[in-house]
Amino acid sequence: MDISALELYLVTDRGLSCGRPLVEVVQEAVKGGVTMVQLREKEASSREFYELAVELKKLLLPWQIPLIINDRLDIALACDAEGLHIGQSDLPYPVARHLLGKNKIIGLSVENLRDVRQANDWEVDYIGISPVFGTSTKTDTAPPVGLEGVRRLTKESVHPAVGIGGINLSNARQLIEAGAKGVSVVSAIMSAPSPREAAEQIRNELRKARQ
Amino acid sequence: MDISALELYLVTDRGLSCGRPLVEVVQEAVKGGVTMVQLREKEASSREFYELAVELKKLLLPWQIPLIINDRLDIALACDAEGLHIGQSDLPYPVARHLLGKNKIIGLSVENLRDVRQANDWEVDYIGISPVFGTSTKTDTAPPVGLEGVRRLTKESVHPAVGIGGINLSNARQLIEAGAKGVSVVSAIMSAPSPREAAEQIRNELRKARQ
């Protein structure tokens, strides 16, 4: 995959969109400069998930922004998404790769050194270090690894990494300085009064980190 | 598909197995004569669903009993199940057929005449008329269609039908007499003190209906 797509990676959460339609929030965020979008739906029916995925795919295609589906390989296949993001409780990586083929992006959530070492044996396209900071977005997560953890895990990984969990304007730059190739952002964009401005500001911070 | 597989169609529900491991209950039910098994998991993680599916596939293969996966096409692909059962809130039939190919079984839940007529335009392998009677197994269902509904819907359908919802030893035979090719049973087997005996008894009732 093109590693620059990892830079500002929006992960959706309809529960955090403050009542605004998901597609609208994503569209604004895209205008603000997000480089990849992950559709994460934990409550939707398969039909609803599929229809949302098709809508997002249509929105993102002209921008050449990859659409990644969280967990559900069937939805990824059904909407011909660019990739799939799996966690440690989702389909095993080898099964997902076999069914998706070599040309699709597969990202894997890692929480510790053991997960990173296992990922090193696989041709995952990126790892998502999770959670970096404490967050209210997900309640079923492992303890935060912090910036020190990001440093340790990115050093061990043969794959490019993004950090996720409590990432916002104030700490995004530190993630890059700790070795991540990008940041995964949920509420700092999904819940922002202007998702577009929020994305722009984080993108600017990330540019500074690379200078 | 071989229509005789529809005769006594077990649909799993771990919440109704009275604490017994799912695979044990299914194994007993198989010994009692169930002809097809649908793995339905609404709460499991993808990993857990996948692992259960692989286990059931291994159990059913020597018996030549088809394993059908509820809703999740990715799990069906991952465990190479014989088929997929979809409801009206799951992936659209044409999408599921395209991804699964012609050789797999696809069953579709129908609740009314409109659903049956739509199914008539598709190459579904069977329809599941749902719910026939009131049931505590599922709470998100349409109003029961009753035996009169089964008669009306099977008459309209070009596909073989099973009935589901509140089916047990006392009413299984009536379903067949109303035009269904088989019965889908959940709690009457899953919660039975002896799933084997429960399956045997229902199977005997169904034989009488065919005589």
Short mmCIF file of C-alpha atoms in Angstrom, two decimals:
data_model
loop_
_atom_site.label_atom_id
_atom_site.label_comp_id
_atom_site.label_asym_id
_atom_site.label_seq_id
_atom_site.Cartn_x
_atom_site.Cartn_y
_atom_site.Cartn_z
CA MET A 1 0.00 0.00 0.00
CA ASP A 2 0.92 3.66 -0.34
CA ILE A 3 2.16 4.47 3.15
CA SER A 4 1.18 8.13 2.85
CA ALA A 5 -2.46 6.98 3.14
CA LEU A 6 -1.78 6.18 6.79
CA GLU A 7 -1.04 9.79 7.72
CA LEU A 8 -4.46 10.92 8.90
CA TYR A 9 -6.69 7.89 9.14
CA LEU A 10 -10.29 8.55 10.11
CA VAL A 11 -12.10 5.74 11.91
CA THR A 12 -15.85 6.28 11.97
CA ASP A 13 -18.18 6.00 14.93
CA ARG A 14 -21.79 6.97 14.30
CA GLY A 15 -22.41 7.24 18.02
CA LEU A 16 -19.94 10.15 18.13
CA SER A 17 -21.21 12.13 15.15
CA CYS A 18 -23.50 14.28 17.31
CA GLY A 19 -26.55 13.27 15.31
CA ARG A 20 -25.07 14.29 11.95
CA PRO A 21 -25.32 11.74 9.12
CA LEU A 22 -22.12 9.74 8.88
CA VAL A 23 -21.60 10.43 5.19
CA GLU A 24 -21.78 14.19 5.80
CA VAL A 25 -19.17 14.06 8.56
CA VAL A 26 -16.86 11.91 6.44
CA GLN A 27 -17.28 14.25 3.47
CA GLU A 28 -16.26 17.23 5.58
CA ALA A 29 -13.31 15.33 7.02
CA VAL A 30 -12.20 14.39 3.51
CA LYS A 31 -12.24 18.05 2.49
CA GLY A 32 -10.09 18.73 5.55
CA GLY A 33 -7.47 16.25 4.39
CA VAL A 34 -8.00 12.78 5.87
CA THR A 35 -5.97 10.27 3.88
CA MET A 36 -7.83 7.02 4.59
CA VAL A 37 -11.23 6.12 6.08
CA GLN A 38 -12.21 3.08 8.11
CA LEU A 39 -15.92 2.28 8.41
CA ARG A 40 -16.50 0.77 11.83
CA GLU A 41 -20.03 -0.38 12.69
CA LYS A 42 -20.59 -2.52 15.73
CA GLU A 43 -24.39 -2.37 15.96
CA ALA A 44 -25.60 -2.10 12.38
CA SER A 45 -27.37 -4.93 10.58
CA SER A 46 -25.44 -6.42 7.67
CA ARG A 47 -27.78 -4.68 5.24
CA GLU A 48 -27.25 -1.29 6.88
CA PHE A 49 -23.47 -1.82 7.09
CA TYR A 50 -23.38 -2.78 3.42
CA GLU A 51 -25.43 0.21 2.31
CA LEU A 52 -23.27 2.62 4.31
CA ALA A 53 -20.14 1.04 2.86
CA VAL A 54 -21.43 1.43 -0.70
CA GLU A 55 -22.25 5.09 0.00
CA LEU A 56 -18.81 5.80 1.47
CA LYS A 57 -17.09 3.98 -1.37
CA LYS A 58 -18.91 6.23 -3.85
CA LEU A 59 -17.93 9.32 -1.85
CA LEU A 60 -14.25 8.39 -1.51
CA LEU A 61 -13.55 7.00 -4.98
CA PRO A 62 -13.14 10.37 -6.77
CA TRP A 63 -10.78 11.50 -3.98
CA GLN A 64 -8.72 8.30 -4.35
CA ILE A 65 -9.01 7.81 -0.61
CA PRO A 66 -8.94 4.13 0.40
CA LEU A 67 -11.99 2.76 2.20
CA ILE A 68 -11.17 0.18 4.85
CA ILE A 69 -13.89 -1.95 6.49
CA ASN A 70 -13.59 -2.84 10.16
CA ASP A 71 -13.87 -6.56 11.01
CA ARG A 72 -16.42 -7.60 8.36
CA LEU A 73 -14.70 -9.22 5.42
CA ASP A 74 -18.07 -9.90 3.77
CA ILE A 75 -18.87 -6.19 3.72
CA ALA A 76 -15.38 -5.43 2.36
CA LEU A 77 -15.96 -7.91 -0.47
CA ALA A 78 -19.52 -6.77 -1.09
CA CYS A 79 -18.59 -3.07 -1.55
CA ASP A 80 -15.19 -3.82 -3.09
CA ALA A 81 -13.44 -1.78 -0.39
CA GLU A 82 -9.71 -1.21 -0.67
CA GLY A 83 -9.13 -3.13 2.52
CA LEU A 84 -10.06 -4.65 5.84
CA HIS A 85 -9.00 -3.82 9.37
CA ILE A 86 -9.00 -6.71 11.80
CA GLY A 87 -8.48 -6.89 15.52
CA GLN A 88 -7.35 -9.75 17.69
CA SER A 89 -10.98 -10.98 18.08
CA ASP A 90 -11.75 -10.89 14.38
CA LEU A 91 -10.98 -13.44 11.64
CA PRO A 92 -7.39 -14.71 11.85
CA TYR A 93 -5.08 -12.82 9.48
CA PRO A 94 -4.19 -15.85 7.31
CA VAL A 95 -7.88 -16.61 6.70
CA ALA A 96 -8.61 -12.97 5.85
CA ARG A 97 -5.68 -12.74 3.45
CA HIS A 98 -6.65 -15.97 1.74
CA LEU A 99 -10.20 -14.73 1.13
CA LEU A 100 -9.31 -11.12 0.20
CA GLY A 101 -6.33 -11.79 -2.01
CA LYS A 102 -2.95 -10.11 -2.24
CA ASN A 103 -4.11 -6.83 -3.71
CA LYS A 104 -6.21 -5.63 -0.80
CA ILE A 105 -4.99 -3.73 2.24
CA ILE A 106 -5.17 -5.60 5.54
CA GLY A 107 -4.46 -3.75 8.77
CA LEU A 108 -4.16 -5.44 12.14
CA SER A 109 -4.68 -4.05 15.63
CA VAL A 110 -1.84 -4.82 18.04
CA GLU A 111 -1.82 -4.23 21.76
CA ASN A 112 1.56 -5.56 22.83
CA LEU A 113 4.93 -6.95 21.74
CA ARG A 114 3.56 -10.44 21.26
CA ASP A 115 0.96 -9.17 18.79
CA VAL A 116 3.65 -7.15 16.94
CA ARG A 117 5.93 -10.16 16.63
CA GLN A 118 3.13 -12.29 15.28
CA ALA A 119 2.24 -9.54 12.79
CA ASN A 120 5.89 -9.51 11.67
CA ASP A 121 5.40 -13.04 10.35
CA TRP A 122 2.47 -11.92 8.23
CA GLU A 123 2.13 -9.67 5.20
CA VAL A 124 -0.13 -7.17 6.92
CA ASP A 125 -0.01 -3.74 5.29
CA TYR A 126 0.02 -1.79 8.52
CA ILE A 127 -0.46 -2.28 12.23
CA GLY A 128 -2.72 -0.17 14.43
CA ILE A 129 -1.25 0.27 17.90
CA SER A 130 -4.22 0.34 20.22
CA PRO A 131 -4.98 2.08 22.48
CA VAL A 132 -2.27 4.74 22.72
CA PHE A 133 -4.08 6.90 25.27
CA GLY A 134 -7.16 6.35 27.40
CA THR A 135 -10.34 6.85 25.42
CA SER A 136 -14.06 6.79 25.88
CA THR A 137 -14.63 5.59 22.31
CA LYS A 138 -14.02 1.95 23.01
CA THR A 139 -14.54 0.31 26.35
CA ASP A 140 -13.28 -3.18 25.56
CA THR A 141 -9.65 -2.24 25.02
CA ALA A 142 -6.38 -3.20 26.64
CA PRO A 143 -4.55 -0.70 28.93
CA PRO A 144 -3.12 2.32 27.02
CA VAL A 145 0.44 1.76 25.79
CA GLY A 146 1.34 5.47 25.88
CA LEU A 147 4.00 7.17 23.74
CA GLU A 148 6.67 4.95 25.25
CA GLY A 149 4.71 1.92 24.07
CA VAL A 150 4.42 3.39 20.57
CA ARG A 151 8.21 3.83 20.51
CA ARG A 152 8.79 0.25 21.66
CA LEU A 153 6.23 -1.35 19.34
CA THR A 154 7.10 0.62 16.18
CA LYS A 155 10.77 -0.23 16.74
CA GLU A 156 9.90 -3.94 16.86
CA SER A 157 7.53 -3.88 13.89
CA VAL A 158 8.57 -4.57 10.31
CA HIS A 159 5.31 -2.93 9.20
CA PRO A 160 4.33 0.73 9.21
CA ALA A 161 2.23 1.67 12.23
CA VAL A 162 -0.57 4.03 13.12
CA GLY A 163 -1.60 4.81 16.66
CA ILE A 164 -5.24 4.86 17.76
CA GLY A 165 -7.00 5.76 20.99
CA GLY A 166 -7.35 9.27 22.38
CA ILE A 167 -5.48 10.92 19.51
CA ASN A 168 -6.23 14.60 18.93
CA LEU A 169 -4.66 17.89 17.89
CA SER A 170 -2.65 18.13 21.09
CA ASN A 171 -0.86 14.79 20.84
CA ALA A 172 -0.90 13.77 17.15
CA ARG A 173 2.58 15.15 16.49
CA GLN A 174 4.08 13.16 19.35
CA LEU A 175 2.86 9.92 17.77
CA ILE A 176 4.85 10.61 14.63
CA GLU A 177 7.87 11.57 16.70
CA ALA A 178 7.49 8.24 18.53
CA GLY A 179 7.76 6.31 15.25
CA ALA A 180 4.20 6.01 13.92
CA LYS A 181 3.65 6.70 10.22
CA GLY A 182 0.26 8.17 10.95
CA VAL A 183 -2.58 8.62 13.40
CA SER A 184 -6.02 7.05 13.57
CA VAL A 185 -8.53 9.57 14.79
CA VAL A 186 -12.09 8.93 15.93
CA SER A 187 -13.81 11.46 18.19
CA ALA A 188 -11.41 14.39 17.55
CA ILE A 189 -12.87 14.48 14.04
CA MET A 190 -16.23 12.65 14.34
CA SER A 191 -17.41 14.88 17.22
CA ALA A 192 -15.74 18.14 16.13
CA PRO A 193 -18.06 21.12 15.46
CA SER A 194 -16.30 21.30 12.08
CA PRO A 195 -14.85 17.93 11.06
CA ARG A 196 -13.20 19.71 8.14
CA GLU A 197 -11.31 22.20 10.31
CA ALA A 198 -10.42 19.50 12.82
CA ALA A 199 -8.90 17.39 10.05
CA GLU A 200 -7.04 20.38 8.58
CA GLN A 201 -5.54 21.31 11.92
CA ILE A 202 -4.35 17.77 12.69
CA ARG A 203 -2.95 17.46 9.17
CA ASN A 204 -0.96 20.68 9.73
CA GLU A 205 0.41 19.39 13.01
CA LEU A 206 1.51 16.18 11.29
CA ARG A 207 3.28 18.18 8.58
CA LYS A 208 5.27 20.01 11.26
CA ALA A 209 6.30 16.67 12.75
CA ARG A 210 7.75 15.58 9.44
CA GLN A 211 9.79 18.77 8.91
CA MET B 1 -29.78 -28.53 -3.19
CA ASP B 2 -31.10 -31.88 -1.99
CA ILE B 3 -34.54 -30.95 -0.69
CA SER B 4 -34.57 -33.79 1.82
CA ALA B 5 -31.98 -31.80 3.82
CA LEU B 6 -34.76 -29.35 4.70
CA GLU B 7 -36.80 -31.91 6.61
CA LEU B 8 -35.53 -31.30 10.14
CA TYR B 9 -33.41 -28.20 10.12
CA LEU B 10 -31.76 -27.30 13.42
CA VAL B 11 -31.03 -23.60 14.00
CA THR B 12 -28.64 -23.07 16.88
CA ASP B 13 -28.97 -20.65 19.76
CA ARG B 14 -26.32 -20.88 22.43
CA GLY B 15 -28.50 -18.90 24.81
CA LEU B 16 -31.00 -21.78 24.77
CA SER B 17 -28.60 -24.69 25.26
CA CYS B 18 -29.04 -24.65 29.06
CA GLY B 19 -25.32 -24.17 29.60
CA ARG B 20 -24.31 -27.19 27.52
CA PRO B 21 -21.57 -26.64 24.93
CA LEU B 22 -23.10 -25.95 21.53
CA VAL B 23 -21.11 -28.66 19.77
CA GLU B 24 -22.35 -31.29 22.23
CA VAL B 25 -25.98 -30.33 21.72
CA VAL B 26 -25.58 -30.36 17.94
CA GLN B 27 -23.86 -33.73 18.07
CA GLU B 28 -26.75 -35.22 20.03
CA ALA B 29 -29.27 -33.64 17.68
CA VAL B 30 -27.42 -35.11 14.70
CA LYS B 31 -27.62 -38.57 16.23
CA GLY B 32 -31.35 -37.96 16.62
CA GLY B 33 -31.74 -37.28 12.91
CA VAL B 34 -31.51 -33.57 12.10
CA THR B 35 -30.91 -33.16 8.37
CA MET B 36 -29.29 -29.70 8.23
CA VAL B 37 -27.75 -27.31 10.78
CA GLN B 38 -27.69 -23.53 10.79
CA LEU B 39 -25.17 -21.81 13.02
CA ARG B 40 -26.71 -18.60 14.25
CA GLU B 41 -24.58 -16.33 16.44
CA LYS B 42 -25.73 -12.82 17.12
CA GLU B 43 -23.33 -11.84 19.91
CA ALA B 44 -20.10 -13.70 19.15
CA SER B 45 -16.96 -11.98 17.94
CA SER B 46 -15.93 -12.87 14.40
CA ARG B 47 -13.11 -15.01 15.76
CA GLU B 48 -15.42 -16.94 18.05
CA PHE B 49 -18.03 -17.36 15.29
CA TYR B 50 -15.35 -18.62 12.92
CA GLU B 51 -13.94 -21.10 15.41
CA LEU B 52 -17.40 -22.47 16.22
CA ALA B 53 -18.15 -22.79 12.52
CA VAL B 54 -14.95 -24.73 11.88
CA GLU B 55 -15.77 -27.04 14.78
CA LEU B 56 -19.32 -27.68 13.54
CA LYS B 57 -18.11 -28.21 9.98
CA LYS B 58 -15.74 -30.90 11.24
CA LEU B 59 -18.53 -32.53 13.24
CA LEU B 60 -21.07 -32.53 10.39
CA LEU B 61 -18.84 -33.50 7.47
CA PRO B 62 -18.75 -37.27 8.15
CA TRP B 63 -22.55 -37.23 8.52
CA GLN B 64 -22.91 -35.38 5.19
CA ILE B 65 -25.14 -32.88 6.93
CA PRO B 66 -24.94 -29.42 5.37
CA LEU B 67 -23.75 -26.57 7.59
CA ILE B 68 -25.47 -23.26 6.91
CA ILE B 69 -24.18 -19.99 8.39
CA ASN B 70 -26.66 -17.34 9.49
CA ASP B 71 -26.12 -13.84 8.05
CA ARG B 72 -22.30 -13.80 7.95
CA LEU B 73 -21.06 -14.54 4.46
CA ASP B 74 -17.45 -14.04 5.58
CA ILE B 75 -17.80 -16.85 8.13
CA ALA B 76 -19.45 -19.08 5.51
CA LEU B 77 -16.50 -18.49 3.18
CA ALA B 78 -13.93 -18.87 5.94
CA CYS B 79 -15.17 -22.29 7.10
CA ASP B 80 -16.29 -23.39 3.62
CA ALA B 81 -19.82 -23.99 4.83
CA GLU B 82 -22.35 -25.53 2.47
CA GLY B 83 -24.43 -22.40 2.57
CA LEU B 84 -25.69 -19.14 3.99
CA HIS B 85 -29.03 -18.14 5.43
CA ILE B 86 -29.96 -14.50 5.03
CA GLY B 87 -32.80 -12.44 6.40
CA GLN B 88 -34.34 -9.26 5.10
CA SER B 89 -31.81 -7.17 7.11
CA ASP B 90 -28.78 -9.06 5.86
CA LEU B 91 -26.80 -8.73 2.65
CA PRO B 92 -29.08 -8.50 -0.41
CA TYR B 93 -29.51 -11.88 -2.11
CA PRO B 94 -27.88 -10.87 -5.44
CA VAL B 95 -24.75 -9.67 -3.62
CA ALA B 96 -24.58 -12.84 -1.53
CA ARG B 97 -25.03 -15.08 -4.58
CA HIS B 98 -22.37 -13.20 -6.52
CA LEU B 99 -19.84 -13.62 -3.70
CA LEU B 100 -20.72 -17.23 -2.79
CA GLY B 101 -21.09 -18.64 -6.28
CA LYS B 102 -23.65 -20.96 -7.76
CA ASN B 103 -22.70 -24.11 -5.90
CA LYS B 104 -23.56 -22.95 -2.40
CA ILE B 105 -26.94 -23.11 -0.72
CA ILE B 106 -28.60 -19.78 -0.01
CA GLY B 107 -31.75 -19.64 2.06
CA LEU B 108 -33.83 -16.53 2.60
CA SER B 109 -36.20 -15.61 5.40
CA VAL B 110 -39.59 -14.39 4.22
CA GLU B 111 -42.28 -12.82 6.31
CA ASN B 112 -45.01 -12.01 3.82
CA LEU B 113 -46.24 -12.34 0.24
CA ARG B 114 -44.07 -9.48 -0.98
CA ASP B 115 -40.92 -11.21 0.28
CA VAL B 116 -42.01 -14.50 -1.34
CA ARG B 117 -42.64 -12.82 -4.69
CA GLN B 118 -39.25 -11.16 -4.60
CA ALA B 119 -37.63 -14.50 -3.70
CA ASN B 120 -39.39 -16.05 -6.71
CA ASP B 121 -37.26 -13.83 -8.97
CA TRP B 122 -34.07 -15.16 -7.38
CA GLU B 123 -32.35 -18.53 -7.38
CA VAL B 124 -32.60 -19.02 -3.65
CA ASP B 125 -32.43 -22.67 -2.64
CA TYR B 126 -35.15 -22.48 -0.03
CA ILE B 127 -37.23 -19.93 1.83
CA GLY B 128 -37.69 -19.84 5.59
CA ILE B 129 -41.18 -18.68 6.53
CA SER B 130 -40.75 -16.73 9.72
CA PRO B 131 -42.19 -16.67 12.26
CA VAL B 132 -44.88 -19.33 12.00
CA PHE B 133 -45.91 -19.23 15.65
CA GLY B 134 -45.12 -16.85 18.50
CA THR B 135 -41.69 -17.54 19.96
CA SER B 136 -39.43 -16.31 22.71
CA THR B 137 -36.31 -17.17 20.69
CA LYS B 138 -36.28 -14.01 18.64
CA THR B 139 -37.77 -10.73 19.74
CA ASP B 140 -37.24 -8.70 16.57
CA THR B 141 -39.58 -10.66 14.35
CA ALA B 142 -42.71 -9.82 12.37
CA PRO B 143 -46.14 -11.03 13.60
CA PRO B 144 -46.62 -14.83 13.33
CA VAL B 145 -48.09 -15.95 10.02
CA GLY B 146 -49.71 -19.09 11.46
CA LEU B 147 -50.52 -22.27 9.55
CA GLU B 148 -52.83 -20.34 7.25
CA GLY B 149 -49.88 -18.08 6.35
CA VAL B 150 -47.69 -21.11 5.65
CA ARG B 151 -50.36 -22.43 3.29
CA ARG B 152 -50.64 -19.08 1.48
CA LEU B 153 -46.89 -18.45 1.23
CA THR B 154 -45.85 -21.97 0.18
CA LYS B 155 -48.52 -21.90 -2.51
CA GLU B 156 -47.09 -18.66 -3.88
CA SER B 157 -43.45 -19.75 -3.69
CA VAL B 158 -41.54 -21.42 -6.50
CA HIS B 159 -38.95 -22.53 -3.93
CA PRO B 160 -39.22 -25.20 -1.25
CA ALA B 161 -40.06 -23.74 2.15
CA VAL B 162 -39.34 -24.47 5.77
CA GLY B 163 -41.25 -22.88 8.63
CA ILE B 164 -39.50 -21.41 11.68
CA GLY B 165 -40.71 -19.93 14.95
CA GLY B 166 -42.29 -21.86 17.76
CA ILE B 167 -42.07 -25.23 15.98
CA ASN B 168 -42.07 -28.30 18.23
CA LEU B 169 -43.27 -31.89 18.45
CA SER B 170 -46.90 -30.84 18.78
CA ASN B 171 -47.12 -28.76 15.60
CA ALA B 172 -44.31 -29.95 13.28
CA ARG B 173 -46.58 -32.27 11.34
CA GLN B 174 -49.07 -29.49 10.63
CA LEU B 175 -46.35 -27.47 8.92
CA ILE B 176 -45.75 -30.23 6.41
CA GLU B 177 -49.47 -30.62 5.89
CA ALA B 178 -49.61 -26.87 5.21
CA GLY B 179 -47.09 -27.17 2.38
CA ALA B 180 -43.66 -26.79 3.99
CA LYS B 181 -40.94 -29.24 2.95
CA GLY B 182 -39.46 -29.16 6.42
CA VAL B 183 -39.31 -27.47 9.80
CA SER B 184 -36.67 -25.29 11.36
CA VAL B 185 -36.41 -25.99 15.04
CA VAL B 186 -34.58 -23.96 17.66
CA SER B 187 -35.58 -24.32 21.32
CA ALA B 188 -37.53 -27.60 20.97
CA ILE B 189 -34.15 -29.24 20.31
CA MET B 190 -31.59 -26.79 21.77
CA SER B 191 -33.30 -26.70 25.17
CA ALA B 192 -34.52 -30.31 25.28
CA PRO B 193 -33.24 -32.47 28.16
CA SER B 194 -32.18 -34.91 25.42
CA PRO B 195 -31.64 -33.13 22.10
CA ARG B 196 -31.25 -36.57 20.52
CA GLU B 197 -34.63 -37.83 21.65
CA ALA B 198 -36.27 -34.53 20.79
CA ALA B 199 -34.90 -34.73 17.26
CA GLU B 200 -35.94 -38.39 16.92
CA GLN B 201 -39.47 -37.67 18.03
CA ILE B 202 -39.92 -34.73 15.66
CA ARG B 203 -38.42 -36.75 12.82
CA ASN B 204 -40.97 -39.52 13.48
CA GLU B 205 -43.81 -37.02 13.44
CA LEU B 206 -42.59 -35.69 10.10
CA ARG B 207 -42.48 -39.21 8.67
CA LYS B 208 -46.11 -39.68 9.61
CA ALA B 209 -46.99 -36.45 7.81
CA ARG B 210 -45.46 -37.77 4.62
CA GLN B 211 -47.30 -41.10 4.72
#
